[in-house]
Amino acid sequence: MVLHENLFCTAKKQSCCLKLMKTQQAQVSSRCNKTVDSTFKPEEASYQQSLIILACVGAVGLGVSLLVLAVYLVCLCCCRRDIDEDTKRPDTCCVTWVAVITGLIICSAVGVGFYGNSETNDGVYQMNYSLYNANRTLGNINNLVAGSLGNVETGLKQHLERLDEIFSTRPDYLQALRFMQLMVNNVIRELTVLPDINKTNFDLTAIADQTAFIEYYRWLIYLLLLILDLVICLAMCLGMAKHSQYLLITIMGFVILSLILSWASLGVDTATAVGISDFCVSPDKFIVNHTKDFLSADVAHYYLFCSPNLPNPFQQSLTTCQRSLTTMQIQIQGLLQFSVRVFPTAERDLLGIQRLLNSTEFSLHKLTALLDCRGLHKDYLDALMGVCYDGVEGLLYLSLFSLLAACALSAMLCVIFRVWTLMGSREKEYDDIDEEDPFNPQAHRISYNPRRSNTHSFCSYTTSLGSQASLHPPPQSTSSVTSPPEYMNQSMLFGGTPRYENVPLIGRGSPPPSYSPSMRATYLSMTDAQIRHFGTDFQV
């Protein structure tokens, strides 16, 4: 019985453990299948992590490029094909064409990069211009509201207090002053109801200044990167033409630097473009959520949408202020007409109140025009056009430039490795060339031969024998003329441009590079005795 109970408890524990494991697996799978909301929420950690993952695309691409380069380098070093023995120069046609195509791709990518950099800069400039313009409008609204409040609270109240003392003996005039004081309170109350835009003004200024600072250095860095890619192309052409290993080493270092910067810029551009695109999907919602602390929802919607169906949230306050000012103007006109004759000292205060009312009414008209949604809504649309169209388009072109440049630079590194091996094999072949070969391109490096110091030039015998024309050989017969060597008849076959030598290479196994026609005719006209007489001087 006890054994059955133990078995039952063990089975029950196992079933509980299985249920717990299934629950944990379901939670893990739900976490793995959870997608990040595309709503622009830069303050949330999950959204920031998603952008960081997108930025890591550049790091992944850089790792793949370095892996491909490492595999290519290993294959080039270990599995290099043997060069044909009959071929003095290896076939470099493929390497040349790859270098040309790589250069064309980099030049095309640089063109795309210049366009994208310009578009992004234009979009950011348009956004900053709109922000500064909206900031100027909000600043003017703030100044008008503050100025109107100052005129009403200080100027009008001081004049009304002095008039109250002057008209102390006239209850009818005092009643008019009490009514005007009521109108002043209405104006102060309605102007105070207007939203405080100091925080909005500060936020727009900070955003515009920070964006302009970042954009300047972004534009400058991309400009330097584009110029670096062009310089790399030109230096690559020069290095392949000059066969300079030191120049190729320098180019290799700059290519690796540009490759790292290209992949890094691709990651940053991709993350930035995705973030701005998420903002541009629903910018109104983001702005309403971030301005709810100092702007009501109806005010934010009024300026963001500017629809005729939406009422002006300030219309009632502005209308009340306008009516109060008009009423006070009527009261002041009546007092000026009837009270000045009885109280001439009140004229100065009455005229002062009239001037303040006129200036306040003028400021109120300007405030009504500035508070209209059309001006700020236009700035809002211009800023969105700059960011969501020109800015995103420029970032996409810059991403394309980074991708093309990174791939082309990787191919250029492969070309540099291949050119390096070809240059090493060419130097090895030059070391195996016979120094006695007159066709050796390094023949001028042959060491000094003491027997050549006593060799007289063929033309130097003009001092003892006269000119070459003074030699009068006897008539030659067919049997007495020595047939010229075969290499004399083939001397003009070597070299495109004849190079005349002063000393004919007689008695040597290899023919001279070229031969003067006059020297050849003179040699053929010499007799056997002359050859025996001068033959030792021409031996090398």
Short mmCIF file of N, CA, C and O in Angstrom, two decimals, residues 23-121:
data_model
loop_
_atom_site.label_atom_id
_atom_site.label_comp_id
_atom_site.label_asym_id
_atom_site.label_seq_id
_atom_site.Cartn_x
_atom_site.Cartn_y
_atom_site.Cartn_z
N THR A 23 4.72 25.35 -19.60
CA THR A 23 4.40 26.76 -19.37
C THR A 23 5.60 27.66 -19.68
O THR A 23 5.49 28.71 -20.31
N GLN A 24 6.79 27.24 -19.21
CA GLN A 24 8.00 28.01 -19.48
C GLN A 24 8.31 28.05 -20.97
O GLN A 24 8.71 29.08 -21.50
N GLN A 25 8.13 26.92 -21.66
CA GLN A 25 8.37 26.91 -23.10
C GLN A 25 7.40 27.84 -23.83
O GLN A 25 7.77 28.54 -24.77
N ALA A 26 6.16 27.87 -23.40
CA ALA A 26 5.19 28.78 -24.02
C ALA A 26 5.57 30.23 -23.80
O ALA A 26 5.46 31.07 -24.70
N GLN A 27 6.04 30.55 -22.58
CA GLN A 27 6.47 31.93 -22.32
C GLN A 27 7.67 32.31 -23.16
O GLN A 27 7.73 33.41 -23.72
N VAL A 28 8.64 31.40 -23.29
CA VAL A 28 9.82 31.69 -24.10
C VAL A 28 9.45 31.88 -25.57
O VAL A 28 9.93 32.79 -26.25
N SER A 29 8.56 31.00 -26.07
CA SER A 29 8.15 31.13 -27.47
C SER A 29 7.38 32.42 -27.71
O SER A 29 7.52 33.07 -28.75
N SER A 30 6.55 32.82 -26.73
CA SER A 30 5.82 34.08 -26.88
C SER A 30 6.78 35.26 -26.89
O SER A 30 6.59 36.23 -27.62
N ARG A 31 7.85 35.19 -26.09
CA ARG A 31 8.84 36.27 -26.09
C ARG A 31 9.60 36.31 -27.39
O ARG A 31 9.92 37.38 -27.90
N CYS A 32 9.92 35.14 -27.93
CA CYS A 32 10.67 35.11 -29.18
C CYS A 32 9.83 35.60 -30.35
O CYS A 32 10.34 36.25 -31.27
N ASN A 33 8.50 35.27 -30.32
CA ASN A 33 7.63 35.68 -31.41
C ASN A 33 7.13 37.11 -31.25
O ASN A 33 6.43 37.62 -32.13
N LYS A 34 7.45 37.76 -30.18
CA LYS A 34 6.99 39.12 -29.96
C LYS A 34 7.75 40.07 -30.87
O LYS A 34 8.96 40.07 -30.94
N THR A 35 7.00 40.91 -31.57
CA THR A 35 7.58 41.89 -32.50
C THR A 35 7.56 43.27 -31.86
O THR A 35 6.68 43.59 -31.06
N VAL A 36 8.53 44.09 -32.25
CA VAL A 36 8.62 45.44 -31.73
C VAL A 36 7.66 46.34 -32.49
O VAL A 36 7.58 46.29 -33.73
N ASP A 37 6.91 47.14 -31.76
CA ASP A 37 5.97 48.06 -32.39
C ASP A 37 6.73 49.09 -33.22
O ASP A 37 7.75 49.63 -32.79
N SER A 38 6.19 49.36 -34.42
CA SER A 38 6.86 50.30 -35.32
C SER A 38 6.58 51.76 -34.97
O SER A 38 7.05 52.65 -35.67
N THR A 39 5.80 52.00 -33.92
CA THR A 39 5.54 53.39 -33.51
C THR A 39 6.83 54.03 -33.01
O THR A 39 7.62 53.42 -32.30
N PHE A 40 7.02 55.27 -33.40
CA PHE A 40 8.25 55.98 -33.04
C PHE A 40 8.23 56.31 -31.55
O PHE A 40 7.51 57.22 -31.10
N LYS A 41 9.00 55.56 -30.80
CA LYS A 41 9.10 55.75 -29.35
C LYS A 41 10.58 55.70 -28.96
O LYS A 41 11.07 54.68 -28.46
N PRO A 42 11.31 56.76 -29.19
CA PRO A 42 12.76 56.72 -28.93
C PRO A 42 13.11 56.61 -27.46
O PRO A 42 14.25 56.27 -27.12
N GLU A 43 12.17 56.88 -26.58
CA GLU A 43 12.49 56.81 -25.15
C GLU A 43 12.37 55.40 -24.60
O GLU A 43 12.84 55.13 -23.48
N GLU A 44 11.76 54.46 -25.35
CA GLU A 44 11.60 53.10 -24.87
C GLU A 44 12.84 52.27 -25.19
O GLU A 44 13.45 52.41 -26.26
N ALA A 45 13.18 51.37 -24.27
CA ALA A 45 14.38 50.55 -24.43
C ALA A 45 14.24 49.54 -25.57
O ALA A 45 15.20 49.27 -26.29
N SER A 46 13.04 48.97 -25.74
CA SER A 46 12.85 47.98 -26.80
C SER A 46 13.03 48.60 -28.19
O SER A 46 13.63 47.98 -29.08
N TYR A 47 12.53 49.82 -28.34
CA TYR A 47 12.70 50.49 -29.64
C TYR A 47 14.16 50.84 -29.89
O TYR A 47 14.66 50.72 -31.01
N GLN A 48 14.85 51.27 -28.87
CA GLN A 48 16.28 51.57 -29.01
C GLN A 48 17.07 50.32 -29.36
O GLN A 48 17.99 50.36 -30.19
N GLN A 49 16.72 49.19 -28.75
CA GLN A 49 17.41 47.94 -29.06
C GLN A 49 17.18 47.51 -30.51
O GLN A 49 18.08 47.00 -31.17
N SER A 50 15.97 47.72 -31.01
CA SER A 50 15.70 47.37 -32.41
C SER A 50 16.52 48.21 -33.37
O SER A 50 17.04 47.71 -34.38
N LEU A 51 16.69 49.50 -33.07
CA LEU A 51 17.53 50.35 -33.92
C LEU A 51 19.00 49.96 -33.82
O LEU A 51 19.73 50.00 -34.83
N ILE A 52 19.43 49.55 -32.63
CA ILE A 52 20.82 49.10 -32.48
C ILE A 52 21.07 47.83 -33.28
O ILE A 52 22.12 47.65 -33.91
N ILE A 53 20.07 46.94 -33.29
CA ILE A 53 20.20 45.71 -34.09
C ILE A 53 20.32 46.04 -35.57
O ILE A 53 21.11 45.45 -36.31
N LEU A 54 19.53 47.02 -36.04
CA LEU A 54 19.65 47.44 -37.44
C LEU A 54 21.01 48.06 -37.72
O LEU A 54 21.57 47.87 -38.81
N ALA A 55 21.53 48.81 -36.75
CA ALA A 55 22.85 49.40 -36.96
C ALA A 55 23.95 48.35 -37.01
O ALA A 55 25.00 48.58 -37.62
N CYS A 56 23.70 47.19 -36.38
CA CYS A 56 24.70 46.11 -36.41
C CYS A 56 24.78 45.41 -37.76
O CYS A 56 25.64 44.53 -37.94
N VAL A 57 23.90 45.78 -38.70
CA VAL A 57 23.99 45.21 -40.05
C VAL A 57 25.34 45.56 -40.68
O VAL A 57 25.96 44.75 -41.38
N GLY A 58 25.80 46.78 -40.40
CA GLY A 58 27.12 47.17 -40.92
C GLY A 58 28.23 46.31 -40.35
O GLY A 58 29.16 45.93 -41.06
N ALA A 59 28.15 45.99 -39.06
CA ALA A 59 29.17 45.14 -38.45
C ALA A 59 29.14 43.73 -39.04
O ALA A 59 30.20 43.13 -39.28
N VAL A 60 27.94 43.22 -39.31
CA VAL A 60 27.83 41.90 -39.93
C VAL A 60 28.43 41.92 -41.34
O VAL A 60 29.17 41.01 -41.74
N GLY A 61 28.11 42.97 -42.09
CA GLY A 61 28.69 43.08 -43.43
C GLY A 61 30.20 43.19 -43.41
O GLY A 61 30.89 42.59 -44.25
N LEU A 62 30.73 43.93 -42.45
CA LEU A 62 32.19 44.04 -42.33
C LEU A 62 32.81 42.69 -42.00
O LEU A 62 33.85 42.31 -42.57
N GLY A 63 32.18 41.94 -41.11
CA GLY A 63 32.70 40.61 -40.79
C GLY A 63 32.69 39.68 -41.97
O GLY A 63 33.65 38.93 -42.21
N VAL A 64 31.60 39.72 -42.76
CA VAL A 64 31.53 38.87 -43.96
C VAL A 64 32.59 39.27 -44.96
O VAL A 64 33.25 38.40 -45.58
N SER A 65 32.80 40.56 -45.14
CA SER A 65 33.83 41.02 -46.08
C SER A 65 35.22 40.57 -45.66
O SER A 65 36.00 40.08 -46.49
N LEU A 66 35.53 40.73 -44.39
CA LEU A 66 36.84 40.29 -43.92
C LEU A 66 37.01 38.78 -44.03
O LEU A 66 38.11 38.30 -44.35
N LEU A 67 35.93 38.03 -43.80
CA LEU A 67 36.01 36.58 -43.95
C LEU A 67 36.27 36.19 -45.41
O LEU A 67 37.11 35.32 -45.69
N VAL A 68 35.57 36.84 -46.33
CA VAL A 68 35.78 36.55 -47.75
C VAL A 68 37.20 36.91 -48.17
O VAL A 68 37.86 36.16 -48.91
N LEU A 69 37.70 38.05 -47.69
CA LEU A 69 39.07 38.44 -48.02
C LEU A 69 40.08 37.46 -47.45
O LEU A 69 41.09 37.14 -48.11
N ALA A 70 39.83 36.98 -46.24
CA ALA A 70 40.75 36.01 -45.64
C ALA A 70 40.77 34.70 -46.43
O ALA A 70 41.84 34.13 -46.70
N VAL A 71 39.58 34.24 -46.84
CA VAL A 71 39.52 33.01 -47.64
C VAL A 71 40.21 33.20 -48.98
O VAL A 71 40.97 32.32 -49.45
N TYR A 72 40.00 34.35 -49.61
CA TYR A 72 40.65 34.62 -50.90
C TYR A 72 42.17 34.68 -50.74
O TYR A 72 42.92 34.16 -51.59
N LEU A 73 42.62 35.29 -49.67
CA LEU A 73 44.07 35.40 -49.46
C LEU A 73 44.69 34.03 -49.21
O LEU A 73 45.77 33.72 -49.72
N VAL A 74 43.99 33.18 -48.47
CA VAL A 74 44.51 31.83 -48.23
C VAL A 74 44.55 31.04 -49.53
O VAL A 74 45.54 30.35 -49.83
N CYS A 75 43.49 31.13 -50.33
CA CYS A 75 43.48 30.43 -51.62
C CYS A 75 44.56 30.97 -52.55
O CYS A 75 45.18 30.21 -53.31
N LEU A 76 44.81 32.28 -52.49
CA LEU A 76 45.82 32.87 -53.36
C LEU A 76 47.21 32.42 -52.96
O LEU A 76 48.09 32.23 -53.82
N CYS A 77 47.43 32.26 -51.68
CA CYS A 77 48.76 31.86 -51.22
C CYS A 77 49.00 30.35 -51.36
O CYS A 77 50.11 29.92 -51.67
N CYS A 78 47.97 29.55 -51.12
CA CYS A 78 48.15 28.10 -51.09
C CYS A 78 47.83 27.43 -52.41
O CYS A 78 48.40 26.38 -52.72
N CYS A 79 46.91 27.94 -53.16
CA CYS A 79 46.44 27.27 -54.37
C CYS A 79 46.75 28.09 -55.61
O CYS A 79 45.95 28.15 -56.54
N ARG A 80 47.87 28.78 -55.64
CA ARG A 80 48.21 29.61 -56.79
C ARG A 80 48.65 28.72 -57.95
O ARG A 80 49.42 27.78 -57.77
N ARG A 81 48.18 29.04 -59.14
CA ARG A 81 48.54 28.26 -60.32
C ARG A 81 49.97 28.54 -60.74
O ARG A 81 50.46 29.66 -60.59
N ASP A 82 50.60 27.50 -61.30
CA ASP A 82 51.96 27.65 -61.79
C ASP A 82 51.95 28.40 -63.12
O ASP A 82 51.11 28.14 -63.99
N ILE A 83 52.89 29.31 -63.27
CA ILE A 83 52.98 30.09 -64.50
C ILE A 83 53.70 29.29 -65.57
O ILE A 83 54.66 28.58 -65.31
N ASP A 84 53.22 29.37 -66.81
CA ASP A 84 53.80 28.62 -67.91
C ASP A 84 55.25 29.06 -68.12
O ASP A 84 55.57 30.24 -68.07
N GLU A 85 56.10 28.09 -68.37
CA GLU A 85 57.53 28.40 -68.52
C GLU A 85 57.79 29.22 -69.78
O GLU A 85 58.72 30.02 -69.83
N ASP A 86 57.02 29.02 -70.84
CA ASP A 86 57.24 29.75 -72.08
C ASP A 86 56.71 31.17 -72.03
O ASP A 86 56.98 31.97 -72.93
N THR A 87 55.94 31.51 -71.02
CA THR A 87 55.36 32.84 -70.93
C THR A 87 56.21 33.68 -69.99
O THR A 87 56.35 33.37 -68.82
N LYS A 88 56.75 34.76 -70.55
CA LYS A 88 57.59 35.63 -69.71
C LYS A 88 56.75 36.46 -68.76
O LYS A 88 57.15 36.74 -67.65
N ARG A 89 55.57 36.91 -69.24
CA ARG A 89 54.70 37.71 -68.40
C ARG A 89 53.40 36.95 -68.19
O ARG A 89 52.78 36.48 -69.14
N PRO A 90 52.92 36.82 -66.97
CA PRO A 90 51.66 36.11 -66.73
C PRO A 90 50.48 36.90 -67.28
O PRO A 90 50.56 38.12 -67.50
N ASP A 91 49.40 36.21 -67.48
CA ASP A 91 48.21 36.84 -68.04
C ASP A 91 47.55 37.72 -66.97
O ASP A 91 47.06 37.24 -65.95
N THR A 92 47.56 39.03 -67.19
CA THR A 92 46.99 40.00 -66.25
C THR A 92 45.73 40.64 -66.79
O THR A 92 45.29 41.66 -66.26
N CYS A 93 45.16 40.07 -67.83
CA CYS A 93 43.97 40.66 -68.43
C CYS A 93 42.80 40.64 -67.44
O CYS A 93 42.09 41.63 -67.28
N CYS A 94 42.62 39.52 -66.77
CA CYS A 94 41.51 39.41 -65.82
C CYS A 94 41.66 40.40 -64.67
O CYS A 94 40.70 41.06 -64.27
N VAL A 95 42.88 40.50 -64.15
CA VAL A 95 43.12 41.43 -63.05
C VAL A 95 42.88 42.87 -63.48
O VAL A 95 42.27 43.68 -62.75
N THR A 96 43.30 43.20 -64.71
CA THR A 96 43.11 44.56 -65.21
C THR A 96 41.63 44.90 -65.35
O THR A 96 41.17 45.98 -64.94
N TRP A 97 40.86 43.96 -65.91
CA TRP A 97 39.45 44.22 -66.09
C TRP A 97 38.71 44.32 -64.75
O TRP A 97 37.80 45.15 -64.60
N VAL A 98 39.09 43.49 -63.81
CA VAL A 98 38.47 43.58 -62.49
C VAL A 98 38.78 44.92 -61.83
O VAL A 98 37.92 45.56 -61.21
N ALA A 99 40.03 45.39 -61.99
CA ALA A 99 40.41 46.69 -61.44
C ALA A 99 39.63 47.82 -62.10
O ALA A 99 39.16 48.75 -61.44
N VAL A 100 39.45 47.73 -63.43
CA VAL A 100 38.70 48.76 -64.15
C VAL A 100 37.25 48.77 -63.71
O VAL A 100 36.66 49.84 -63.43
N ILE A 101 36.63 47.59 -63.63
CA ILE A 101 35.23 47.51 -63.21
C ILE A 101 35.06 48.00 -61.77
O ILE A 101 34.10 48.71 -61.44
N THR A 102 36.00 47.64 -60.91
CA THR A 102 35.94 48.11 -59.52
C THR A 102 36.04 49.63 -59.44
O THR A 102 35.30 50.27 -58.69
N GLY A 103 36.95 50.20 -60.23
CA GLY A 103 37.07 51.66 -60.25
C GLY A 103 35.81 52.33 -60.75
O GLY A 103 35.37 53.37 -60.20
N LEU A 104 35.18 51.76 -61.79
CA LEU A 104 33.93 52.34 -62.30
C LEU A 104 32.82 52.24 -61.26
O LEU A 104 32.02 53.19 -61.10
N ILE A 105 32.75 51.12 -60.55
CA ILE A 105 31.72 50.98 -59.52
C ILE A 105 31.94 51.99 -58.40
O ILE A 105 30.98 52.62 -57.90
N ILE A 106 33.19 52.18 -58.00
CA ILE A 106 33.47 53.15 -56.93
C ILE A 106 33.13 54.57 -57.39
O ILE A 106 32.55 55.36 -56.63
N CYS A 107 33.48 54.90 -58.63
CA CYS A 107 33.15 56.24 -59.14
C CYS A 107 31.64 56.44 -59.21
O CYS A 107 31.13 57.51 -58.86
N SER A 108 30.90 55.41 -59.64
CA SER A 108 29.44 55.51 -59.66
C SER A 108 28.89 55.65 -58.24
O SER A 108 27.97 56.45 -57.99
N ALA A 109 29.45 54.87 -57.31
CA ALA A 109 29.01 54.97 -55.92
C ALA A 109 29.29 56.35 -55.34
O ALA A 109 28.48 56.89 -54.57
N VAL A 110 30.43 56.92 -55.71
CA VAL A 110 30.76 58.27 -55.22
C VAL A 110 29.75 59.29 -55.76
O VAL A 110 29.32 60.20 -55.04
N GLY A 111 29.36 59.13 -57.03
CA GLY A 111 28.34 60.01 -57.58
C GLY A 111 27.02 59.89 -56.83
O GLY A 111 26.38 60.91 -56.50
N VAL A 112 26.62 58.66 -56.55
CA VAL A 112 25.40 58.44 -55.77
C VAL A 112 25.55 59.04 -54.37
O VAL A 112 24.61 59.64 -53.82
N GLY A 113 26.74 58.90 -53.79
CA GLY A 113 26.97 59.45 -52.46
C GLY A 113 26.90 60.96 -52.42
O GLY A 113 26.34 61.55 -51.48
N PHE A 114 27.46 61.61 -53.43
CA PHE A 114 27.37 63.07 -53.48
C PHE A 114 25.91 63.52 -53.58
O PHE A 114 25.50 64.49 -52.92
N TYR A 115 25.12 62.84 -54.40
CA TYR A 115 23.71 63.20 -54.53
C TYR A 115 22.97 62.97 -53.21
O TYR A 115 22.19 63.82 -52.77
N GLY A 116 23.19 61.81 -52.59
CA GLY A 116 22.53 61.53 -51.33
C GLY A 116 22.94 62.48 -50.21
O GLY A 116 22.10 62.92 -49.41
N ASN A 117 24.22 62.83 -50.18
CA ASN A 117 24.69 63.77 -49.16
C ASN A 117 24.06 65.15 -49.35
O ASN A 117 23.66 65.81 -48.39
N SER A 118 23.94 65.57 -50.61
CA SER A 118 23.31 66.86 -50.89
C SER A 118 21.82 66.84 -50.55
O SER A 118 21.29 67.80 -49.96
N GLU A 119 21.13 65.74 -50.89
CA GLU A 119 19.70 65.65 -50.58
C GLU A 119 19.46 65.65 -49.08
O GLU A 119 18.54 66.33 -48.59
N THR A 120 20.26 64.90 -48.36
CA THR A 120 20.09 64.88 -46.90
C THR A 120 20.34 66.24 -46.29
O THR A 120 19.61 66.70 -45.41
N ASN A 121 21.37 66.92 -46.76
CA ASN A 121 21.67 68.25 -46.25
C ASN A 121 20.56 69.24 -46.58
O ASN A 121 20.20 70.09 -45.74
#
